[in-house]
């Protein structure tokens, strides 16, 4: 990881996997030859024994994400988590009250971890002034370059060299990345090719989104793929995490599993 922002994105994707693991583990019905009535204490004990592993993972991952002190990574992870929990809640309503209890339990554990570790991150967010961010000037220069060559772009992988023609910032640091993957791809590929790339990924994300409503089993995997797409898409607005192999490969795995479980094997 080049810096903490990209680690935060990776942790955000891991957080979505931990939530999906917890939900899938707890909501999956257990097939028993016969049912034995249990009192409240027995039910609570059974819940704790079954849930402690994913909840511990959830607690540690949220703490690591917050302690990275990445504003963009936190906001992106929050967006992806909200989407995933919303999908789990909406889909879970059809199967009774237990799924909502699981969503609340995940939120409670994440909230505890956030409360214990968020002081520095909240201070950074409070001191943020978007008008003074240097990357906003970089975005303006990239947009000007795109308007000069909108069809063919400047060539894939040439941003670091080609952007020197438009880098008008007074800072001594040269930007070899746009810190916005959407703009950088458009700068390099041109509008037609960049739109084709975005539509391909968007189609896969929409496939996962639609599968949450259509699938009768294993729909939690498409839900995770859709939420992961929201997470990386949001963070790509302010950084280039998807250009790091660790983040790109983890996202590809999550999206691939989600798409694979979006269609029943009985459909041919």
PDB file of C-alpha atoms in Angstrom:
ATOM      1  CA  UNK A   1       0.000   0.000   0.000  1.00  0.00           C
ATOM      2  CA  UNK A   2       1.403   3.393  -1.010  1.00  0.00           C
ATOM      3  CA  UNK A   3      -0.362   5.190   1.819  1.00  0.00           C
ATOM      4  CA  UNK A   4      -3.086   4.805   4.431  1.00  0.00           C
ATOM      5  CA  UNK A   5      -5.886   5.765   2.033  1.00  0.00           C
ATOM      6  CA  UNK A   6      -5.430   2.615  -0.013  1.00  0.00           C
ATOM      7  CA  UNK A   7      -5.110   0.463   3.078  1.00  0.00           C
ATOM      8  CA  UNK A   8      -8.412   1.954   4.267  1.00  0.00           C
ATOM      9  CA  UNK A   9     -10.087   0.958   0.997  1.00  0.00           C
ATOM     10  CA  UNK A  10      -8.771  -2.584   1.339  1.00  0.00           C
ATOM     11  CA  UNK A  11     -10.020  -2.692   4.926  1.00  0.00           C
ATOM     12  CA  UNK A  12     -13.402  -1.378   3.779  1.00  0.00           C
ATOM     13  CA  UNK A  13     -13.724  -4.290   1.367  1.00  0.00           C
ATOM     14  CA  UNK A  14     -12.690  -6.644   4.157  1.00  0.00           C
ATOM     15  CA  UNK A  15     -15.365  -5.075   6.356  1.00  0.00           C
ATOM     16  CA  UNK A  16     -18.050  -5.890   3.779  1.00  0.00           C
ATOM     17  CA  UNK A  17     -16.815  -9.487   3.662  1.00  0.00           C
ATOM     18  CA  UNK A  18     -16.936  -9.722   7.470  1.00  0.00           C
ATOM     19  CA  UNK A  19     -20.517  -8.423   7.557  1.00  0.00           C
ATOM     20  CA  UNK A  20     -21.550 -10.850   4.824  1.00  0.00           C
ATOM     21  CA  UNK A  21     -19.826 -13.703   6.669  1.00  0.00           C
ATOM     22  CA  UNK A  22     -21.640 -12.830   9.887  1.00  0.00           C
ATOM     23  CA  UNK A  23     -25.024 -12.537   8.191  1.00  0.00           C
ATOM     24  CA  UNK A  24     -24.633 -15.701   6.119  1.00  0.00           C
ATOM     25  CA  UNK A  25     -23.416 -17.685   9.126  1.00  0.00           C
ATOM     26  CA  UNK A  26     -26.207 -16.555  11.448  1.00  0.00           C
ATOM     27  CA  UNK A  27     -29.153 -16.431   9.040  1.00  0.00           C
ATOM     28  CA  UNK A  28     -28.522 -19.843   7.510  1.00  0.00           C
ATOM     29  CA  UNK A  29     -31.094 -22.262   8.970  1.00  0.00           C
ATOM     30  CA  UNK A  30     -29.817 -25.310  10.800  1.00  0.00           C
ATOM     31  CA  UNK A  31     -31.349 -28.616   9.780  1.00  0.00           C
ATOM     32  CA  UNK A  32     -32.017 -30.711  12.859  1.00  0.00           C
ATOM     33  CA  UNK A  33     -33.732 -34.099  13.079  1.00  0.00           C
ATOM     34  CA  UNK A  34     -35.907 -32.764  15.877  1.00  0.00           C
ATOM     35  CA  UNK A  35     -36.403 -29.422  17.622  1.00  0.00           C
ATOM     36  CA  UNK A  36     -35.802 -28.993  21.343  1.00  0.00           C
ATOM     37  CA  UNK A  37     -37.445 -25.977  23.019  1.00  0.00           C
ATOM     38  CA  UNK A  38     -34.845 -23.581  24.470  1.00  0.00           C
ATOM     39  CA  UNK A  39     -35.151 -20.840  27.062  1.00  0.00           C
ATOM     40  CA  UNK A  40     -33.730 -17.355  26.588  1.00  0.00           C
ATOM     41  CA  UNK A  41     -30.364 -18.090  28.219  1.00  0.00           C
ATOM     42  CA  UNK A  42     -29.821 -21.096  25.977  1.00  0.00           C
ATOM     43  CA  UNK A  43     -30.674 -19.069  22.872  1.00  0.00           C
ATOM     44  CA  UNK A  44     -28.302 -16.270  23.890  1.00  0.00           C
ATOM     45  CA  UNK A  45     -25.512 -18.770  24.569  1.00  0.00           C
ATOM     46  CA  UNK A  46     -26.053 -20.428  21.196  1.00  0.00           C
ATOM     47  CA  UNK A  47     -25.985 -17.010  19.483  1.00  0.00           C
ATOM     48  CA  UNK A  48     -22.711 -16.009  21.170  1.00  0.00           C
ATOM     49  CA  UNK A  49     -21.009 -19.311  20.386  1.00  0.00           C
ATOM     50  CA  UNK A  50     -21.985 -19.000  16.742  1.00  0.00           C
ATOM     51  CA  UNK A  51     -21.362 -15.276  16.289  1.00  0.00           C
ATOM     52  CA  UNK A  52     -18.167 -14.544  18.212  1.00  0.00           C
ATOM     53  CA  UNK A  53     -15.762 -15.252  15.354  1.00  0.00           C
ATOM     54  CA  UNK A  54     -17.311 -12.952  12.693  1.00  0.00           C
ATOM     55  CA  UNK A  55     -18.092 -10.264  15.294  1.00  0.00           C
ATOM     56  CA  UNK A  56     -14.489 -10.321  16.532  1.00  0.00           C
ATOM     57  CA  UNK A  57     -13.290  -9.968  12.942  1.00  0.00           C
ATOM     58  CA  UNK A  58     -15.749  -7.100  12.470  1.00  0.00           C
ATOM     59  CA  UNK A  59     -14.481  -5.331  15.589  1.00  0.00           C
ATOM     60  CA  UNK A  60     -10.813  -5.622  14.563  1.00  0.00           C
ATOM     61  CA  UNK A  61     -11.397  -4.587  10.942  1.00  0.00           C
ATOM     62  CA  UNK A  62     -13.406  -1.489  11.899  1.00  0.00           C
ATOM     63  CA  UNK A  63     -10.692  -0.495  14.383  1.00  0.00           C
ATOM     64  CA  UNK A  64      -7.979  -0.897  11.732  1.00  0.00           C
ATOM     65  CA  UNK A  65     -10.043   1.093   9.234  1.00  0.00           C
ATOM     66  CA  UNK A  66     -10.605   3.976  11.658  1.00  0.00           C
ATOM     67  CA  UNK A  67      -6.992   3.994  12.896  1.00  0.00           C
ATOM     68  CA  UNK A  68      -5.820   4.481   9.297  1.00  0.00           C
ATOM     69  CA  UNK A  69      -7.205   8.044   9.730  1.00  0.00           C
ATOM     70  CA  UNK A  70      -8.223   8.164   6.059  1.00  0.00           C
ATOM     71  CA  UNK A  71     -11.139  10.520   5.449  1.00  0.00           C
ATOM     72  CA  UNK A  72     -11.882   9.294   1.927  1.00  0.00           C
ATOM     73  CA  UNK A  73     -11.429   5.653   2.890  1.00  0.00           C
ATOM     74  CA  UNK A  74     -13.798   6.044   5.832  1.00  0.00           C
ATOM     75  CA  UNK A  75     -16.491   7.785   3.791  1.00  0.00           C
ATOM     76  CA  UNK A  76     -16.233   5.178   1.020  1.00  0.00           C
ATOM     77  CA  UNK A  77     -16.379   2.304   3.526  1.00  0.00           C
ATOM     78  CA  UNK A  78     -19.368   3.944   5.204  1.00  0.00           C
ATOM     79  CA  UNK A  79     -21.165   4.244   1.850  1.00  0.00           C
ATOM     80  CA  UNK A  80     -20.516   0.600   0.985  1.00  0.00           C
ATOM     81  CA  UNK A  81     -21.551  -0.572   4.458  1.00  0.00           C
ATOM     82  CA  UNK A  82     -24.790   1.411   4.374  1.00  0.00           C
ATOM     83  CA  UNK A  83     -25.669  -0.101   0.989  1.00  0.00           C
ATOM     84  CA  UNK A  84     -24.895  -3.641   2.165  1.00  0.00           C
ATOM     85  CA  UNK A  85     -26.853  -3.301   5.416  1.00  0.00           C
ATOM     86  CA  UNK A  86     -29.764  -1.757   3.516  1.00  0.00           C
ATOM     87  CA  UNK A  87     -29.815  -4.651   1.043  1.00  0.00           C
ATOM     88  CA  UNK A  88     -29.599  -7.197   3.860  1.00  0.00           C
ATOM     89  CA  UNK A  89     -32.432  -5.493   5.720  1.00  0.00           C
ATOM     90  CA  UNK A  90     -34.685  -5.134   2.677  1.00  0.00           C
ATOM     91  CA  UNK A  91     -34.168  -8.709   1.527  1.00  0.00           C
ATOM     92  CA  UNK A  92     -34.269 -10.119   5.043  1.00  0.00           C
ATOM     93  CA  UNK A  93     -37.683  -8.656   5.826  1.00  0.00           C
ATOM     94  CA  UNK A  94     -39.272 -11.430   3.821  1.00  0.00           C
ATOM     95  CA  UNK A  95     -37.842 -14.067   6.139  1.00  0.00           C
ATOM     96  CA  UNK A  96     -38.851 -12.654   9.518  1.00  0.00           C
ATOM     97  CA  UNK A  97     -37.388 -10.512  12.307  1.00  0.00           C
ATOM     98  CA  UNK A  98     -34.077 -12.384  12.807  1.00  0.00           C
ATOM     99  CA  UNK A  99     -32.218 -10.744   9.871  1.00  0.00           C
ATOM    100  CA  UNK A 100     -32.952  -7.291  11.282  1.00  0.00           C
ATOM    101  CA  UNK A 101     -31.550  -8.392  14.646  1.00  0.00           C
ATOM    102  CA  UNK A 102     -28.359  -9.443  12.858  1.00  0.00           C
ATOM    103  CA  UNK A 103     -28.063  -6.069  11.126  1.00  0.00           C
ATOM    104  CA  UNK A 104     -28.501  -4.284  14.459  1.00  0.00           C
ATOM    105  CA  UNK A 105     -25.877  -6.539  16.077  1.00  0.00           C
ATOM    106  CA  UNK A 106     -23.365  -5.731  13.321  1.00  0.00           C
ATOM    107  CA  UNK A 107     -24.074  -2.005  13.699  1.00  0.00           C
ATOM    108  CA  UNK A 108     -23.648  -2.211  17.465  1.00  0.00           C
ATOM    109  CA  UNK A 109     -20.238  -3.889  17.253  1.00  0.00           C
ATOM    110  CA  UNK A 110     -19.071  -1.469  14.545  1.00  0.00           C
ATOM    111  CA  UNK A 111     -20.333   1.457  16.621  1.00  0.00           C
ATOM    112  CA  UNK A 112     -18.363   0.315  19.676  1.00  0.00           C
ATOM    113  CA  UNK A 113     -15.179   0.022  17.638  1.00  0.00           C
ATOM    114  CA  UNK A 114     -15.771   3.448  16.071  1.00  0.00           C
ATOM    115  CA  UNK A 115     -16.385   5.062  19.465  1.00  0.00           C
ATOM    116  CA  UNK A 116     -13.114   3.705  20.846  1.00  0.00           C
ATOM    117  CA  UNK A 117     -10.852   4.666  17.925  1.00  0.00           C
ATOM    118  CA  UNK A 118     -12.323   7.636  16.032  1.00  0.00           C
ATOM    119  CA  UNK A 119     -10.955  10.694  17.854  1.00  0.00           C
ATOM    120  CA  UNK A 120      -8.150  11.522  15.408  1.00  0.00           C
ATOM    121  CA  UNK A 121     -10.245  10.706  12.341  1.00  0.00           C
ATOM    122  CA  UNK A 122     -13.104  12.964  13.461  1.00  0.00           C
ATOM    123  CA  UNK A 123     -10.601  15.765  14.117  1.00  0.00           C
ATOM    124  CA  UNK A 124      -9.241  15.424  10.567  1.00  0.00           C
ATOM    125  CA  UNK A 125     -12.762  15.504   9.140  1.00  0.00           C
ATOM    126  CA  UNK A 126     -13.651  18.603  11.170  1.00  0.00           C
ATOM    127  CA  UNK A 127     -10.555  20.414   9.863  1.00  0.00           C
ATOM    128  CA  UNK A 128     -11.273  19.520   6.239  1.00  0.00           C
ATOM    129  CA  UNK A 129     -11.913  22.435   3.885  1.00  0.00           C
ATOM    130  CA  UNK A 130     -12.660  21.164   0.389  1.00  0.00           C
ATOM    131  CA  UNK A 131     -11.894  24.575  -1.152  1.00  0.00           C
ATOM    132  CA  UNK A 132      -8.270  24.420   0.005  1.00  0.00           C
ATOM    133  CA  UNK A 133      -7.602  20.859  -1.162  1.00  0.00           C
ATOM    134  CA  UNK A 134      -4.863  20.904  -3.809  1.00  0.00           C
ATOM    135  CA  UNK A 135      -6.361  17.924  -5.593  1.00  0.00           C
ATOM    136  CA  UNK A 136      -9.362  20.071  -6.561  1.00  0.00           C
ATOM    137  CA  UNK A 137      -7.008  22.183  -8.682  1.00  0.00           C
ATOM    138  CA  UNK A 138      -5.590  18.969 -10.140  1.00  0.00           C
ATOM    139  CA  UNK A 139      -9.101  17.849 -11.087  1.00  0.00           C
ATOM    140  CA  UNK A 140      -9.631  21.146 -12.883  1.00  0.00           C
ATOM    141  CA  UNK A 141      -6.406  20.719 -14.869  1.00  0.00           C
ATOM    142  CA  UNK A 142      -7.334  17.130 -15.776  1.00  0.00           C
ATOM    143  CA  UNK A 143     -10.756  18.254 -16.990  1.00  0.00           C
ATOM    144  CA  UNK A 144      -9.095  20.889 -19.170  1.00  0.00           C
ATOM    145  CA  UNK A 145      -6.829  18.221 -20.659  1.00  0.00           C
ATOM    146  CA  UNK A 146      -9.801  15.937 -21.349  1.00  0.00           C
ATOM    147  CA  UNK A 147     -11.601  18.738 -23.180  1.00  0.00           C
ATOM    148  CA  UNK A 148      -8.529  19.176 -25.421  1.00  0.00           C
ATOM    149  CA  UNK A 149      -8.513  15.504 -26.496  1.00  0.00           C
ATOM    150  CA  UNK A 150     -11.888  13.966 -25.600  1.00  0.00           C
ATOM    151  CA  UNK A 151     -12.106  11.183 -28.202  1.00  0.00           C
ATOM    152  CA  UNK A 152      -8.757   9.395 -28.258  1.00  0.00           C
ATOM    153  CA  UNK A 153      -7.243  10.477 -24.940  1.00  0.00           C
ATOM    154  CA  UNK A 154      -3.502  10.605 -24.332  1.00  0.00           C
ATOM    155  CA  UNK A 155      -2.842   6.853 -24.192  1.00  0.00           C
ATOM    156  CA  UNK A 156      -3.327   4.289 -21.456  1.00  0.00           C
ATOM    157  CA  UNK A 157      -0.640   4.490 -18.771  1.00  0.00           C
ATOM    158  CA  UNK A 158       0.718   7.861 -19.932  1.00  0.00           C
ATOM    159  CA  UNK A 159      -0.812  10.121 -17.283  1.00  0.00           C
ATOM    160  CA  UNK A 160       2.434  10.720 -15.375  1.00  0.00           C
ATOM    161  CA  UNK A 161       4.160  12.056 -18.514  1.00  0.00           C
ATOM    162  CA  UNK A 162       1.269  13.624 -20.432  1.00  0.00           C
ATOM    163  CA  UNK A 163      -0.114  15.550 -17.459  1.00  0.00           C
ATOM    164  CA  UNK A 164       3.087  17.608 -17.297  1.00  0.00           C
ATOM    165  CA  UNK A 165       1.622  19.667 -20.143  1.00  0.00           C
ATOM    166  CA  UNK A 166      -1.318  20.686 -17.950  1.00  0.00           C
ATOM    167  CA  UNK A 167       0.120  20.615 -14.426  1.00  0.00           C
ATOM    168  CA  UNK A 168      -0.176  24.301 -13.526  1.00  0.00           C
ATOM    169  CA  UNK A 169      -0.068  23.920  -9.743  1.00  0.00           C
ATOM    170  CA  UNK A 170       2.563  25.963  -7.950  1.00  0.00           C
ATOM    171  CA  UNK A 171       3.392  23.084  -5.615  1.00  0.00           C
ATOM    172  CA  UNK A 172       6.817  21.502  -6.240  1.00  0.00           C
ATOM    173  CA  UNK A 173       5.228  18.029  -6.253  1.00  0.00           C
ATOM    174  CA  UNK A 174       4.316  16.577  -9.639  1.00  0.00           C
ATOM    175  CA  UNK A 175       1.145  14.511  -9.703  1.00  0.00           C
ATOM    176  CA  UNK A 176       1.777  11.211 -11.454  1.00  0.00           C
ATOM    177  CA  UNK A 177      -1.766  10.122 -10.546  1.00  0.00           C
ATOM    178  CA  UNK A 178      -4.957  12.143 -10.869  1.00  0.00           C
ATOM    179  CA  UNK A 179      -6.249  10.991  -7.458  1.00  0.00           C
ATOM    180  CA  UNK A 180      -9.512  10.368  -9.290  1.00  0.00           C
ATOM    181  CA  UNK A 181      -9.619   7.088 -11.225  1.00  0.00           C
ATOM    182  CA  UNK A 182     -12.691   8.163 -13.201  1.00  0.00           C
ATOM    183  CA  UNK A 183     -10.931  11.266 -14.522  1.00  0.00           C
ATOM    184  CA  UNK A 184      -7.601   9.520 -15.045  1.00  0.00           C
ATOM    185  CA  UNK A 185      -9.151   6.766 -17.152  1.00  0.00           C
ATOM    186  CA  UNK A 186     -10.986   9.354 -19.237  1.00  0.00           C
ATOM    187  CA  UNK A 187      -7.757  11.356 -19.608  1.00  0.00           C
ATOM    188  CA  UNK A 188      -5.842   8.308 -20.857  1.00  0.00           C
ATOM    189  CA  UNK A 189      -8.496   6.404 -22.840  1.00  0.00           C
ATOM    190  CA  UNK A 190     -10.737   9.154 -24.141  1.00  0.00           C
ATOM    191  CA  UNK A 191     -14.469   9.411 -23.482  1.00  0.00           C
ATOM    192  CA  UNK A 192     -15.704   6.538 -25.730  1.00  0.00           C
ATOM    193  CA  UNK A 193     -13.297   3.891 -24.402  1.00  0.00           C
ATOM    194  CA  UNK A 194     -13.601   5.114 -20.801  1.00  0.00           C
ATOM    195  CA  UNK A 195     -17.400   4.963 -20.978  1.00  0.00           C
ATOM    196  CA  UNK A 196     -17.168   1.418 -22.357  1.00  0.00           C
ATOM    197  CA  UNK A 197     -14.977   0.436 -19.395  1.00  0.00           C
ATOM    198  CA  UNK A 198     -17.324   2.088 -16.886  1.00  0.00           C
ATOM    199  CA  UNK A 199     -20.381   0.457 -18.470  1.00  0.00           C
ATOM    200  CA  UNK A 200     -18.803  -3.010 -18.251  1.00  0.00           C
ATOM    201  CA  UNK A 201     -18.145  -2.664 -14.528  1.00  0.00           C
ATOM    202  CA  UNK A 202     -21.506  -0.976 -14.017  1.00  0.00           C
ATOM    203  CA  UNK A 203     -23.291  -3.840 -15.757  1.00  0.00           C
ATOM    204  CA  UNK A 204     -21.634  -6.364 -13.422  1.00  0.00           C
ATOM    205  CA  UNK A 205     -22.622  -4.288 -10.374  1.00  0.00           C
ATOM    206  CA  UNK A 206     -26.217  -3.978 -11.589  1.00  0.00           C
ATOM    207  CA  UNK A 207     -26.295  -7.744 -12.200  1.00  0.00           C
ATOM    208  CA  UNK A 208     -25.426  -8.237  -8.534  1.00  0.00           C
ATOM    209  CA  UNK A 209     -27.980  -5.636  -7.439  1.00  0.00           C
ATOM    210  CA  UNK A 210     -30.800  -7.306  -9.370  1.00  0.00           C
ATOM    211  CA  UNK A 211     -29.824 -10.754  -8.096  1.00  0.00           C
ATOM    212  CA  UNK A 212     -30.472  -9.679  -4.499  1.00  0.00           C
ATOM    213  CA  UNK A 213     -34.185  -9.576  -5.306  1.00  0.00           C
ATOM    214  CA  UNK A 214     -34.315 -12.553  -7.683  1.00  0.00           C
ATOM    215  CA  UNK A 215     -32.187 -15.165  -5.957  1.00  0.00           C
ATOM    216  CA  UNK A 216     -33.705 -17.457  -3.332  1.00  0.00           C
ATOM    217  CA  UNK A 217     -30.413 -18.582  -1.787  1.00  0.00           C
ATOM    218  CA  UNK A 218     -26.860 -17.244  -1.490  1.00  0.00           C
ATOM    219  CA  UNK A 219     -28.118 -13.760  -2.365  1.00  0.00           C
ATOM    220  CA  UNK A 220     -25.810 -12.282   0.279  1.00  0.00           C
ATOM    221  CA  UNK A 221     -22.884 -12.726  -2.153  1.00  0.00           C
ATOM    222  CA  UNK A 222     -24.394 -10.548  -4.928  1.00  0.00           C
ATOM    223  CA  UNK A 223     -25.328  -8.022  -2.233  1.00  0.00           C
ATOM    224  CA  UNK A 224     -21.680  -7.864  -1.179  1.00  0.00           C
ATOM    225  CA  UNK A 225     -20.580  -7.440  -4.801  1.00  0.00           C
ATOM    226  CA  UNK A 226     -22.953  -4.516  -5.288  1.00  0.00           C
ATOM    227  CA  UNK A 227     -21.849  -2.864  -2.040  1.00  0.00           C
ATOM    228  CA  UNK A 228     -18.167  -3.345  -2.910  1.00  0.00           C
ATOM    229  CA  UNK A 229     -18.775  -1.605  -6.242  1.00  0.00           C
ATOM    230  CA  UNK A 230     -20.279   1.369  -4.429  1.00  0.00           C
ATOM    231  CA  UNK A 231     -17.316   1.484  -2.043  1.00  0.00           C
ATOM    232  CA  UNK A 232     -14.575   1.478  -4.677  1.00  0.00           C
ATOM    233  CA  UNK A 233     -16.588   3.778  -6.936  1.00  0.00           C
ATOM    234  CA  UNK A 234     -16.926   6.394  -4.201  1.00  0.00           C
ATOM    235  CA  UNK A 235     -13.266   6.231  -3.190  1.00  0.00           C
ATOM    236  CA  UNK A 236     -12.194   6.404  -6.836  1.00  0.00           C
ATOM    237  CA  UNK A 237     -13.577   9.965  -6.829  1.00  0.00           C
ATOM    238  CA  UNK A 238     -10.792  11.162  -4.514  1.00  0.00           C
ATOM    239  CA  UNK A 239      -7.952   8.644  -4.862  1.00  0.00           C
ATOM    240  CA  UNK A 240      -6.477   5.838  -6.978  1.00  0.00           C
ATOM    241  CA  UNK A 241      -6.868   2.768  -4.757  1.00  0.00           C
ATOM    242  CA  UNK A 242      -8.157   0.639  -7.644  1.00  0.00           C
ATOM    243  CA  UNK A 243      -4.774   1.063  -9.326  1.00  0.00           C
ATOM    244  CA  UNK A 244      -3.104  -0.906  -6.533  1.00  0.00           C
ATOM    245  CA  UNK A 245      -3.027  -4.680  -7.179  1.00  0.00           C
ATOM    246  CA  UNK A 246      -4.088  -5.594  -3.623  1.00  0.00           C
ATOM    247  CA  UNK A 247      -7.279  -3.524  -3.827  1.00  0.00           C
ATOM    248  CA  UNK A 248      -8.035  -4.369  -7.467  1.00  0.00           C
ATOM    249  CA  UNK A 249      -7.609  -8.120  -6.902  1.00  0.00           C
ATOM    250  CA  UNK A 250      -9.740  -8.181  -3.749  1.00  0.00           C
ATOM    251  CA  UNK A 251     -12.490  -6.216  -5.499  1.00  0.00           C
ATOM    252  CA  UNK A 252     -12.289  -8.517  -8.521  1.00  0.00           C
ATOM    253  CA  UNK A 253     -12.693 -11.579  -6.290  1.00  0.00           C
ATOM    254  CA  UNK A 254     -15.696 -10.100  -4.453  1.00  0.00           C
ATOM    255  CA  UNK A 255     -17.378  -8.953  -7.661  1.00  0.00           C
ATOM    256  CA  UNK A 256     -16.613 -12.263  -9.380  1.00  0.00           C
ATOM    257  CA  UNK A 257     -18.185 -14.280  -6.582  1.00  0.00           C
ATOM    258  CA  UNK A 258     -21.176 -11.941  -6.556  1.00  0.00           C
ATOM    259  CA  UNK A 259     -21.747 -12.253 -10.291  1.00  0.00           C
ATOM    260  CA  UNK A 260     -21.255 -16.037 -10.179  1.00  0.00           C
ATOM    261  CA  UNK A 261     -23.998 -16.309  -7.549  1.00  0.00           C
ATOM    262  CA  UNK A 262     -26.297 -13.913  -9.410  1.00  0.00           C
ATOM    263  CA  UNK A 263     -27.541 -16.617 -11.769  1.00  0.00           C
ATOM    264  CA  UNK A 264     -28.816 -20.035 -10.827  1.00  0.00           C
ATOM    265  CA  UNK A 265     -26.891 -22.984 -12.220  1.00  0.00           C
ATOM    266  CA  UNK A 266     -30.263 -24.437 -13.241  1.00  0.00           C
ATOM    267  CA  UNK A 267     -30.766 -21.625 -15.781  1.00  0.00           C
ATOM    268  CA  UNK A 268     -28.303 -23.179 -18.215  1.00  0.00           C
TER     269      UNK A 268
END
